[in-house]
Coordinates of C-alpha atoms in Angstrom, one line a residue:
X1 CA 127.2 90.1 101.1
X2 CA 128.7 92.6 98.1
X3 CA 125.2 94.6 96.8
X4 CA 125.6 94.1 93.5
X5 CA 127.9 92.0 93.4
X6 CA 127.8 92.9 92.8
X7 CA 126.4 94.3 89.8
X8 CA 125.6 97.3 87.9
X9 CA 122.5 98.3 89.7
X10 CA 123.1 96.1 92.8
X11 CA 122.9 99.2 95.3
X12 CA 119.3 100.8 96.4
X13 CA 119.0 104.4 97.3
X14 CA 120.3 105.3 101.1
X15 CA 117.9 106.3 103.3
X16 CA 118.8 109.4 105.7
X17 CA 116.7 111.0 108.4
X18 CA 114.4 109.8 111.1
X19 CA 111.4 107.2 110.7
X20 CA 107.7 108.7 110.5
X21 CA 105.9 108.8 114.0
X22 CA 102.9 106.3 113.8
X23 CA 100.7 109.7 113.2
X24 CA 103.2 110.9 110.3
X25 CA 101.5 109.5 107.4
X26 CA 98.8 110.1 105.1
X27 CA 95.8 107.9 104.1
X28 CA 94.8 107.6 100.7
X29 CA 91.4 105.9 99.9
X30 CA 91.2 104.3 96.8
X31 CA 88.8 105.6 94.0
X32 CA 89.9 104.4 90.7
X33 CA 92.3 107.2 90.7
X34 CA 95.8 107.6 89.1
X35 CA 98.6 109.4 91.1
X36 CA 101.5 110.8 89.1
X37 CA 104.8 110.7 90.7
X38 CA 107.7 112.2 88.4
X39 CA 110.8 113.8 89.6
X40 CA 109.6 113.3 93.3
X41 CA 109.4 110.8 96.3
X42 CA 106.1 109.4 97.7
X43 CA 106.5 108.6 100.9
X44 CA 104.7 107.8 103.9
X45 CA 101.5 106.7 102.4
X46 CA 98.8 104.3 103.5
X47 CA 96.6 103.5 100.6
X48 CA 93.4 101.8 101.8
X49 CA 91.5 99.7 99.1
X50 CA 89.6 97.6 101.5
X51 CA 86.4 99.2 99.7
X52 CA 86.9 97.4 96.8
X53 CA 88.2 100.2 94.1
X54 CA 91.1 100.6 91.9
X55 CA 93.8 103.0 92.2
X56 CA 97.0 103.3 90.4
X57 CA 100.3 105.4 90.9
X58 CA 102.1 105.7 88.0
X59 CA 106.0 106.2 88.1
X60 CA 107.7 108.5 86.1
X61 CA 111.3 109.6 85.5
X62 CA 113.7 109.4 88.5
X63 CA 111.0 108.8 91.1
X64 CA 111.2 107.5 94.7
X65 CA 108.7 105.3 96.4
X66 CA 109.1 104.7 99.7
X67 CA 107.8 103.9 103.4
X68 CA 104.5 102.7 101.3
X69 CA 101.5 100.1 102.4
X70 CA 98.6 98.9 100.8
X71 CA 96.1 97.9 103.2
X72 CA 93.1 95.6 102.1
X73 CA 92.5 93.2 99.3
X74 CA 92.9 94.5 96.1
X75 CA 90.0 93.7 93.7
X76 CA 91.3 96.2 90.7
X77 CA 92.0 95.2 87.7
X78 CA 95.2 96.6 86.3
X79 CA 98.7 96.8 88.5
X80 CA 99.0 98.9 91.3
X81 CA 102.3 100.3 90.5
X82 CA 103.0 101.1 87.2
X83 CA 106.7 102.3 85.8
X84 CA 106.6 104.1 82.7
X85 CA 109.7 106.5 83.0
X86 CA 113.4 106.9 82.8
X87 CA 116.4 107.6 85.0
X88 CA 116.9 106.0 88.1
X89 CA 113.5 104.8 90.3
X90 CA 113.6 103.3 93.6
X91 CA 111.2 101.7 96.0
X92 CA 111.7 100.8 99.6
X93 CA 110.2 99.7 102.4
X94 CA 106.8 99.0 100.5
X95 CA 104.0 96.2 101.4
X96 CA 101.8 94.9 99.4
X97 CA 101.1 91.9 101.2
X98 CA 97.0 91.7 101.7
X99 CA 96.7 90.1 98.5
X100 CA 94.3 90.5 95.4
X101 CA 91.4 88.8 93.8
X102 CA 90.8 88.6 90.3
X103 CA 87.6 90.1 89.3
X104 CA 87.4 89.9 85.4
X105 CA 88.7 92.9 82.9
X106 CA 91.2 93.7 80.3
X107 CA 93.8 91.4 82.4
X108 CA 93.6 87.9 81.6
X109 CA 95.2 86.8 85.0
X110 CA 93.5 89.8 87.2
X111 CA 95.7 92.0 89.1
X112 CA 99.2 92.8 89.8
X113 CA 101.4 94.5 91.9
X114 CA 104.3 96.1 90.1
X115 CA 104.3 96.4 86.1
X116 CA 107.4 97.6 84.2
X117 CA 106.1 98.9 81.0
X118 CA 107.7 98.3 77.8
X119 CA 108.6 101.7 76.9
X120 CA 110.0 102.0 80.1
X121 CA 114.2 102.8 80.1
X122 CA 114.4 103.3 84.0
X123 CA 117.3 101.3 86.3
X124 CA 114.9 100.5 89.0
X125 CA 116.1 99.2 92.6
X126 CA 113.5 97.5 94.7
X127 CA 114.5 97.3 98.4
X128 CA 112.5 95.6 101.5
X129 CA 109.6 94.9 99.7
X130 CA 106.7 92.3 100.8
X131 CA 104.4 91.3 97.6
X132 CA 101.6 88.5 98.2
X133 CA 98.7 87.1 96.4
X134 CA 98.6 89.0 93.3
X135 CA 97.0 86.8 90.5
X136 CA 99.1 88.7 87.8
X137 CA 102.6 88.4 88.9
X138 CA 104.2 90.0 91.8
X139 CA 106.9 92.0 89.7
X140 CA 105.9 91.9 86.2
X141 CA 109.4 93.3 85.0
X142 CA 110.3 91.1 81.9
X143 CA 110.0 94.4 79.6
X144 CA 113.2 95.6 81.2
X145 CA 115.2 93.7 78.0
X146 CA 114.0 96.8 76.4
X147 CA 115.8 99.3 78.3
X148 CA 116.8 99.8 82.2
X149 CA 117.9 97.3 84.8
X150 CA 116.1 96.1 87.6
X151 CA 117.6 95.3 90.9
X152 CA 115.6 93.6 94.1
X153 CA 117.6 93.6 97.5
X154 CA 115.7 92.2 100.5
X155 CA 112.4 91.2 98.4
X156 CA 109.8 88.7 99.3
X157 CA 107.3 87.5 97.7
X158 CA 104.6 84.4 98.7
X159 CA 102.1 82.9 96.6
X160 CA 102.2 85.4 93.5
X161 CA 100.3 84.2 90.6
X162 CA 102.6 83.6 87.1
X163 CA 105.3 84.6 89.1
X164 CA 106.7 86.5 91.7
X165 CA 109.8 87.9 90.1
X166 CA 109.6 88.4 86.2
X167 CA 112.9 89.7 85.2
X168 CA 114.3 89.9 81.7
X169 CA 117.4 92.3 81.2
X170 CA 121.1 91.1 81.6
X171 CA 121.4 93.7 84.2
X172 CA 118.7 92.5 86.0
X173 CA 119.9 90.8 89.5
X174 CA 118.3 89.7 93.0
X175 CA 119.8 89.8 96.0
X176 CA 118.8 88.1 99.5
X177 CA 115.5 87.8 98.4
X178 CA 112.8 85.1 99.3
X179 CA 109.7 83.7 97.0
X180 CA 107.9 80.3 97.2
X181 CA 104.2 78.9 97.5
X182 CA 102.3 77.2 100.1
X183 CA 99.5 76.1 98.1
X184 CA 97.2 78.7 100.1
X185 CA 93.4 78.3 99.5
X186 CA 93.2 82.0 98.1
X187 CA 89.7 81.7 98.2
X188 CA 90.3 82.1 101.9
X189 CA 93.1 84.0 102.3
X190 CA 92.9 86.1 99.4
X191 CA 89.5 85.9 97.7
X192 CA 88.8 84.3 94.5
X193 CA 90.9 84.3 91.6
X194 CA 87.7 83.7 89.5
X195 CA 88.6 79.8 89.0
X196 CA 92.0 80.6 87.4
X197 CA 95.1 78.5 88.5
X198 CA 97.3 78.1 85.1
X199 CA 100.7 79.4 85.6
X200 CA 100.7 80.1 89.1
X201 CA 103.5 80.3 91.2
X202 CA 106.4 80.4 89.6
X203 CA 109.0 82.2 92.2
X204 CA 111.9 83.3 89.5
X205 CA 110.8 83.5 85.5
X206 CA 113.5 84.7 83.5
X207 CA 112.5 86.0 79.9
X208 CA 114.7 86.4 76.8
X209 CA 118.3 86.4 76.3
X210 CA 120.6 87.3 78.9
X211 CA 121.8 86.0 82.3
X212 CA 119.9 86.9 85.3
X213 CA 121.9 85.9 89.0
X214 CA 120.0 85.6 92.2
X215 CA 122.6 85.7 94.7
X216 CA 121.8 84.5 98.5
X217 CA 118.4 83.8 97.5
X218 CA 115.8 80.9 98.5
X219 CA 113.0 79.6 96.2
X220 CA 110.4 77.1 96.6
X221 CA 108.1 76.2 94.2
X222 CA 105.0 74.5 96.2
X223 CA 103.3 72.5 93.9
X224 CA 104.1 74.4 90.6
X225 CA 106.6 72.6 88.8
X226 CA 109.3 74.3 88.4
X227 CA 110.8 77.3 90.9
X228 CA 112.7 78.9 88.5
X229 CA 112.4 78.9 84.8
X230 CA 114.2 80.8 81.9
X231 CA 112.5 81.5 78.4
X232 CA 113.8 82.5 75.0
X233 CA 117.2 81.6 75.5
X234 CA 117.5 83.5 78.8
X235 CA 119.5 82.3 81.6
X236 CA 119.9 82.0 85.6
X237 CA 122.3 81.3 87.9
X238 CA 121.6 80.8 91.8
X239 CA 124.7 82.0 93.5
X240 CA 124.3 80.4 97.2
X241 CA 121.4 80.6 98.8
X242 CA 118.8 77.3 98.3
X243 CA 115.8 76.0 96.0
X244 CA 112.9 73.5 96.7
X245 CA 111.4 72.6 93.6
X246 CA 112.1 71.7 89.9
X247 CA 113.5 74.1 87.1
X248 CA 112.9 74.6 83.5
X249 CA 115.7 76.1 80.9
X250 CA 119.1 77.1 81.5
X251 CA 118.8 77.3 85.8
X252 CA 122.6 76.8 87.3
X253 CA 121.7 75.7 90.8
X254 CA 125.2 74.3 91.2
X255 CA 126.2 76.8 94.2
X256 CA 122.9 76.5 95.9
X257 CA 121.6 74.2 98.4
X258 CA 118.5 72.2 98.6
X259 CA 117.1 73.7 102.3
X260 CA 115.5 77.0 101.5
X261 CA 114.8 79.6 104.2
X262 CA 111.4 81.3 103.4
X263 CA 111.7 83.9 106.3
X264 CA 110.9 87.2 105.8
X265 CA 114.5 88.8 105.4
X266 CA 115.3 91.4 108.3
X267 CA 113.9 95.0 107.6
X268 CA 111.0 93.8 105.5
X269 CA 107.6 95.3 106.6
X270 CA 105.3 92.8 107.6
X271 CA 102.2 95.1 107.5
X272 CA 101.0 97.9 105.8
X273 CA 101.1 100.3 109.3
X274 CA 105.0 98.9 109.7
X275 CA 105.7 99.9 106.4
X276 CA 104.1 103.5 106.6
X277 CA 105.7 104.5 109.9
X278 CA 109.3 103.5 108.5
X279 CA 110.1 100.3 110.7
X280 CA 113.3 100.1 112.4
X281 CA 115.2 99.3 109.1
X282 CA 112.8 101.2 107.0
X283 CA 114.0 104.5 105.0
X284 CA 112.7 107.9 105.1
X285 CA 114.4 111.0 104.2
X286 CA 116.2 112.2 100.8
X287 CA 116.7 108.4 99.3
X288 CA 119.9 110.3 97.2
X289 CA 122.2 107.5 98.8
X290 CA 122.2 103.8 99.7
X291 CA 119.4 102.3 102.2
X292 CA 120.3 101.9 105.7
X293 CA 120.9 98.2 106.3
X294 CA 121.8 98.1 109.8
X295 CA 122.3 100.7 112.5
X296 CA 120.2 103.2 114.3
X297 CA 119.9 106.5 112.6
X298 CA 119.6 108.4 115.8
X299 CA 123.0 107.0 117.5
X300 CA 124.6 107.3 114.0
X301 CA 123.1 110.1 112.5
X302 CA 125.5 110.5 109.4
X303 CA 125.0 109.0 106.4
X304 CA 128.1 107.9 103.9
X305 CA 128.2 106.5 100.7
X306 CA 131.0 105.7 98.2
X307 CA 128.8 105.0 94.9
X308 CA 131.0 102.7 92.0
X309 CA 127.6 102.5 90.2
X310 CA 128.8 104.2 86.9
X311 CA 132.0 102.4 86.5
X312 CA 133.6 98.7 86.4
X313 CA 137.1 100.1 87.7
X314 CA 138.1 99.9 91.0
X315 CA 138.1 102.4 93.7
X316 CA 140.2 102.2 97.1
X317 CA 138.7 104.8 99.6
X318 CA 139.7 105.6 103.3
X319 CA 138.1 107.7 106.0
X320 CA 138.2 108.4 109.6
X321 CA 135.5 109.8 111.3
X322 CA 135.2 111.5 115.2
X323 CA 132.9 109.0 116.8
X324 CA 131.5 105.2 116.4
X325 CA 131.0 103.5 112.5
X326 CA 129.7 100.5 111.3
X327 CA 128.5 99.5 107.9
X328 CA 125.3 99.8 106.7
X329 CA 124.9 96.8 103.8
X330 CA 128.3 96.5 102.8
X331 CA 130.3 93.5 104.4
X332 CA 134.0 93.8 102.5
X333 CA 135.6 97.2 104.5
X334 CA 138.1 96.9 106.9
X335 CA 137.1 98.8 110.4
X336 CA 139.9 99.5 112.9
X337 CA 137.9 101.8 115.4
X338 CA 137.0 105.0 113.7
X339 CA 139.4 104.0 110.9
X340 CA 138.0 102.4 107.7
X341 CA 139.6 101.4 104.8
X342 CA 138.0 99.3 101.7
X343 CA 137.6 99.1 97.8
X344 CA 134.2 99.6 95.6
X345 CA 133.8 98.9 92.1
X346 CA 130.3 98.7 90.1
X347 CA 128.0 98.6 93.5
X348 CA 127.9 101.2 96.9
X349 CA 128.9 100.6 99.9
X350 CA 127.2 102.8 103.0
X351 CA 128.3 103.2 105.9
X352 CA 126.3 105.2 109.5
X353 CA 128.7 107.1 111.9
X354 CA 128.6 109.9 114.4
X355 CA 130.9 112.6 115.2
X356 CA 132.7 114.6 112.4
X357 CA 134.2 113.4 109.0
X358 CA 137.8 114.0 109.5
X359 CA 139.9 112.1 107.4
X360 CA 138.9 111.0 103.6
X361 CA 140.6 110.0 100.7
X362 CA 139.6 108.4 97.8
X363 CA 141.9 106.7 94.8
X364 CA 139.5 105.7 91.8
X365 CA 136.9 107.2 89.6
X366 CA 133.8 106.6 92.3
X367 CA 131.5 109.2 94.0
X368 CA 131.0 109.9 97.8
X369 CA 128.4 111.4 99.3
X370 CA 127.7 112.8 102.6
X371 CA 124.0 113.0 104.2
X372 CA 122.5 113.0 100.3
X373 CA 125.5 115.6 99.2
X374 CA 128.2 114.8 96.9
X375 CA 131.5 115.8 98.6
X376 CA 135.2 116.4 97.4
X377 CA 137.5 114.2 99.8
X378 CA 140.2 117.3 99.6
X379 CA 137.9 119.0 101.7
X380 CA 138.6 116.0 104.6
X381 CA 142.2 116.1 106.0
X382 CA 145.2 115.2 104.1
X383 CA 145.3 113.7 100.4
X384 CA 148.2 111.6 102.6
X385 CA 147.5 110.8 105.8
X386 CA 150.0 107.7 107.0
X387 CA 153.9 107.9 106.7
X388 CA 156.1 105.1 107.1
X389 CA 159.8 105.2 107.9
X390 CA 162.4 103.0 106.8
X391 CA 165.8 103.6 108.9
X392 CA 169.4 102.0 107.9
X393 CA 171.1 100.1 110.7
X394 CA 174.7 100.5 109.2
X395 CA 174.6 97.5 106.2
X396 CA 172.8 97.8 103.2
X397 CA 169.4 96.7 103.4
X398 CA 166.8 96.2 100.4
X399 CA 163.2 96.8 101.1
X400 CA 159.5 97.2 99.2
X401 CA 156.3 98.5 100.7
X402 CA 152.9 98.2 99.1
X403 CA 150.0 100.0 100.0
X404 CA 146.0 99.2 99.3
X405 CA 146.1 102.9 98.4
X406 CA 148.3 105.8 97.0
X407 CA 151.9 106.3 97.9
X408 CA 154.8 109.3 98.0
X409 CA 158.0 109.2 98.3
X410 CA 158.8 112.4 100.9
X411 CA 162.6 111.7 101.3
X412 CA 164.2 113.9 98.7
X413 CA 167.8 112.1 98.7
X414 CA 166.1 109.0 97.8
X415 CA 163.8 110.4 94.7
X416 CA 167.9 110.9 93.4
X417 CA 169.0 107.3 94.0
X418 CA 168.5 104.9 91.2
X419 CA 167.6 102.0 93.3
X420 CA 164.5 103.6 94.2
X421 CA 161.5 103.0 92.4
X422 CA 157.8 104.1 92.9
X423 CA 155.3 102.1 90.8
X424 CA 151.7 102.3 91.6
X425 CA 151.0 101.4 95.0
X426 CA 154.3 100.1 95.7
X427 CA 157.8 101.6 96.9
X428 CA 161.2 99.9 96.3
X429 CA 164.3 101.1 97.6
X430 CA 167.3 100.9 99.6
X431 CA 169.0 102.4 103.2
X432 CA 172.5 101.8 105.2
X433 CA 172.5 104.3 107.8
X434 CA 170.0 106.8 106.4
X435 CA 166.1 106.8 106.3
X436 CA 163.6 106.4 103.7
X437 CA 160.0 108.2 104.3
X438 CA 156.8 107.5 102.1
X439 CA 153.5 109.1 102.8
X440 CA 150.4 107.2 101.7
X441 CA 146.6 106.9 101.9
X442 CA 144.7 103.6 102.5
X443 CA 146.2 100.6 104.3
X444 CA 149.8 99.3 104.4
X445 CA 149.5 95.8 103.2
X446 CA 153.1 94.4 102.9
X447 CA 156.4 95.4 104.3
X448 CA 159.6 93.2 102.8
X449 CA 162.6 93.3 104.2
X450 CA 164.4 91.9 101.3
X451 CA 167.8 91.4 102.8
X452 CA 169.8 93.2 105.8
X453 CA 167.9 94.9 109.0
X454 CA 165.8 98.3 109.2
X455 CA 163.9 99.6 111.9
X456 CA 160.3 100.4 110.2
X457 CA 158.3 103.2 112.0
X458 CA 154.4 103.4 111.0
X459 CA 152.9 106.6 111.9
X460 CA 155.8 107.2 114.5
X461 CA 155.3 103.5 115.9
X462 CA 157.9 101.3 115.7
X463 CA 156.3 98.2 113.8
X464 CA 157.3 94.5 112.8
X465 CA 157.4 94.2 108.9
X466 CA 156.2 90.5 109.0
X467 CA 152.7 91.4 110.4
X468 CA 152.3 93.1 107.4
X469 CA 151.0 90.7 104.6
X470 CA 150.9 87.2 104.1
X471 CA 153.3 87.3 100.7
X472 CA 156.4 87.8 102.2
X473 CA 159.2 87.0 99.2
X474 CA 156.4 85.0 97.3
X475 CA 158.0 82.4 95.1
X476 CA 156.2 82.7 92.0
X477 CA 155.6 85.1 89.4
X478 CA 152.7 85.4 86.9
X479 CA 153.3 87.6 84.0
X480 CA 150.6 89.2 81.1
X481 CA 151.8 90.8 78.3
X482 CA 150.1 93.2 76.7
X483 CA 152.8 95.1 74.8
X484 CA 152.7 93.2 71.9
X485 CA 149.1 93.6 71.0
X486 CA 147.1 96.8 69.9
X487 CA 143.9 95.4 71.7
X488 CA 142.9 95.3 75.5
X489 CA 143.2 91.7 77.0
X490 CA 140.8 91.4 80.2
X491 CA 142.0 88.5 82.8
X492 CA 141.0 86.9 86.2
X493 CA 142.8 84.5 88.4
X494 CA 142.9 82.7 91.7
X495 CA 145.6 81.7 93.2
X496 CA 145.5 78.8 95.8
X497 CA 147.9 80.5 98.1
X498 CA 149.0 84.7 98.4
X499 CA 148.6 86.8 95.9
X500 CA 150.3 90.2 95.4
X501 CA 150.8 93.2 92.3
X502 CA 154.3 93.4 91.4
X503 CA 156.7 95.3 89.2
X504 CA 158.3 92.6 88.4
X505 CA 160.1 92.9 84.8
X506 CA 159.2 96.4 84.5
X507 CA 155.2 95.4 85.2
X508 CA 152.6 98.3 86.3
X509 CA 151.1 98.4 88.9
X510 CA 147.5 99.4 88.3
X511 CA 144.9 100.8 90.6
X512 CA 141.9 99.5 88.3
X513 CA 143.2 96.0 89.0
X514 CA 141.6 94.3 92.2
X515 CA 142.7 91.6 94.6
X516 CA 140.2 90.2 96.9
X517 CA 141.7 87.6 98.5
X518 CA 143.7 85.0 96.1
X519 CA 141.4 86.3 93.1
X520 CA 142.6 88.8 90.9
X521 CA 140.7 91.1 87.9
X522 CA 142.6 93.0 85.8
X523 CA 143.6 93.9 81.8
X524 CA 146.3 95.1 80.3
X525 CA 146.2 97.7 77.4
X526 CA 149.8 98.0 76.0
X527 CA 151.2 97.2 78.8
X528 CA 152.6 94.4 80.8
X529 CA 151.1 93.6 84.6
X530 CA 153.0 90.8 87.0
X531 CA 152.0 89.2 90.5
X532 CA 153.9 87.5 93.0
X533 CA 152.2 84.5 94.2
X534 CA 152.4 81.4 96.4
X535 CA 150.9 77.5 95.4
X536 CA 149.8 77.0 92.5
X537 CA 147.5 79.2 89.6
X538 CA 143.7 77.5 90.6
X539 CA 142.1 79.4 87.6
X540 CA 142.7 81.7 84.8
X541 CA 140.3 83.2 82.2
X542 CA 141.8 85.5 79.5
X543 CA 139.6 87.3 77.2
X544 CA 142.1 88.6 74.5
X545 CA 145.8 87.7 72.8
X546 CA 147.8 89.1 75.7
X547 CA 150.5 86.5 76.6
X548 CA 150.8 84.7 79.9
X549 CA 154.2 83.7 81.4
X550 CA 154.1 81.5 85.0
X551 CA 157.5 81.5 86.3
X552 CA 157.9 79.6 89.5
X553 CA 160.9 79.9 92.4
X554 CA 161.9 83.1 90.5
X555 CA 162.9 84.6 93.2
X556 CA 165.7 81.2 93.6
X557 CA 166.8 82.2 90.1

């Protein structure tokens, strides 16, 4: 799953370091106090509310709440966690699963778990949270419409009154989350709600104009009429996952199944003690990067994170380590032994590894951090770590080379050859009895021998050009021309067959354009983009006034 499919705030902060030992946490007895957390980390705390007293953790600017468990039935009137600051706020590995009861007071619905204030402006990420049995919402975050974005990742909610996930902003999103009602008798399991039953139980409630996407989430309404409800012009889309129960408002469930998996997501703590000890998936440490989704911190002690959160432009990356490497949450990277390459846009991709970071290249605006500290890729290895040689065999041979990264022509003779062009990540040239050499970063995605024969070597090893790219001599061309329009145009399309960026009709090849399988996203702003493709164009969307031209079998013309 792509974390935020991916979305702008779809990446939680990365936890580095080791988990807390069983006795390596502080016990806080509730006594009506307020604990202020501002520009700091509040972690490894067991909050004991079994004495019936209230407690408030006031979350300010750039705060992190990690490895925290609330033990006992909560009998206060307000919310335990109250978010009122700005910047980046993170919750990771937090247990609020012992529930609460309604005792009267200022809040009509009784106590709640997490509240996002109307005057808050923080971008908040909740990861691996367990929230159950709170009468006044599990996550009351519909005030995010006033500023900030909320992201839930691997969160679990059960039997929360009013709603479990209460969202608003068009930037809010949920990923691999579960919420449901099983008609629990609260007087037995969570204490009396004082007879309050109205509006109890929406798994997801979306307020105010703006769309919220729930990716791979599972919701069940129980006896409540709606598992997902939208309000005041809002809309919700379930992308994957499953839903049981009705919906109300603008809810798109066309991509969701009907048999939700209501088990606790991997890594979510199931007790206060498990949370404060930093369970096997739980985080502890600096919190400056994305959370570990899998892997063993002791076996793979180093954390490398590619962060594209600040921009929607794509960044291609490649790195090589001296030991083992595995992704922490992203699934899209290509890992070949200790060599990794991939693409990141408005999300983050974290990795764990051991040994030294030997090689790192970055093509695009993303940043990269190592064990919580931002690093300069130029400090690690060569700018162009790979070499490709095309050696002629005595007859004129044209070829085209494309990489998923940056490319540089090394052969000085070819630089002076009018038949040689270098555009973006593609080189087109010809050889007879000479050799053209290019250096590049990233992955070799295509070698096309257009006519004749040549010997091709990748990093000194002879390769078969047919093994690289399934788009050799793709027959059709798609051209998006923005040269006659003063304003930029954005486009997306999907082909039924392979697709590759091209310099056809002197088109540019842009690092910002993203190709994922047969789907392409890009833009033109005073220039022209072109693609070779096979099959048909199954879907095309254009925002702007660029012209679009599809030319079939153009290679034969």
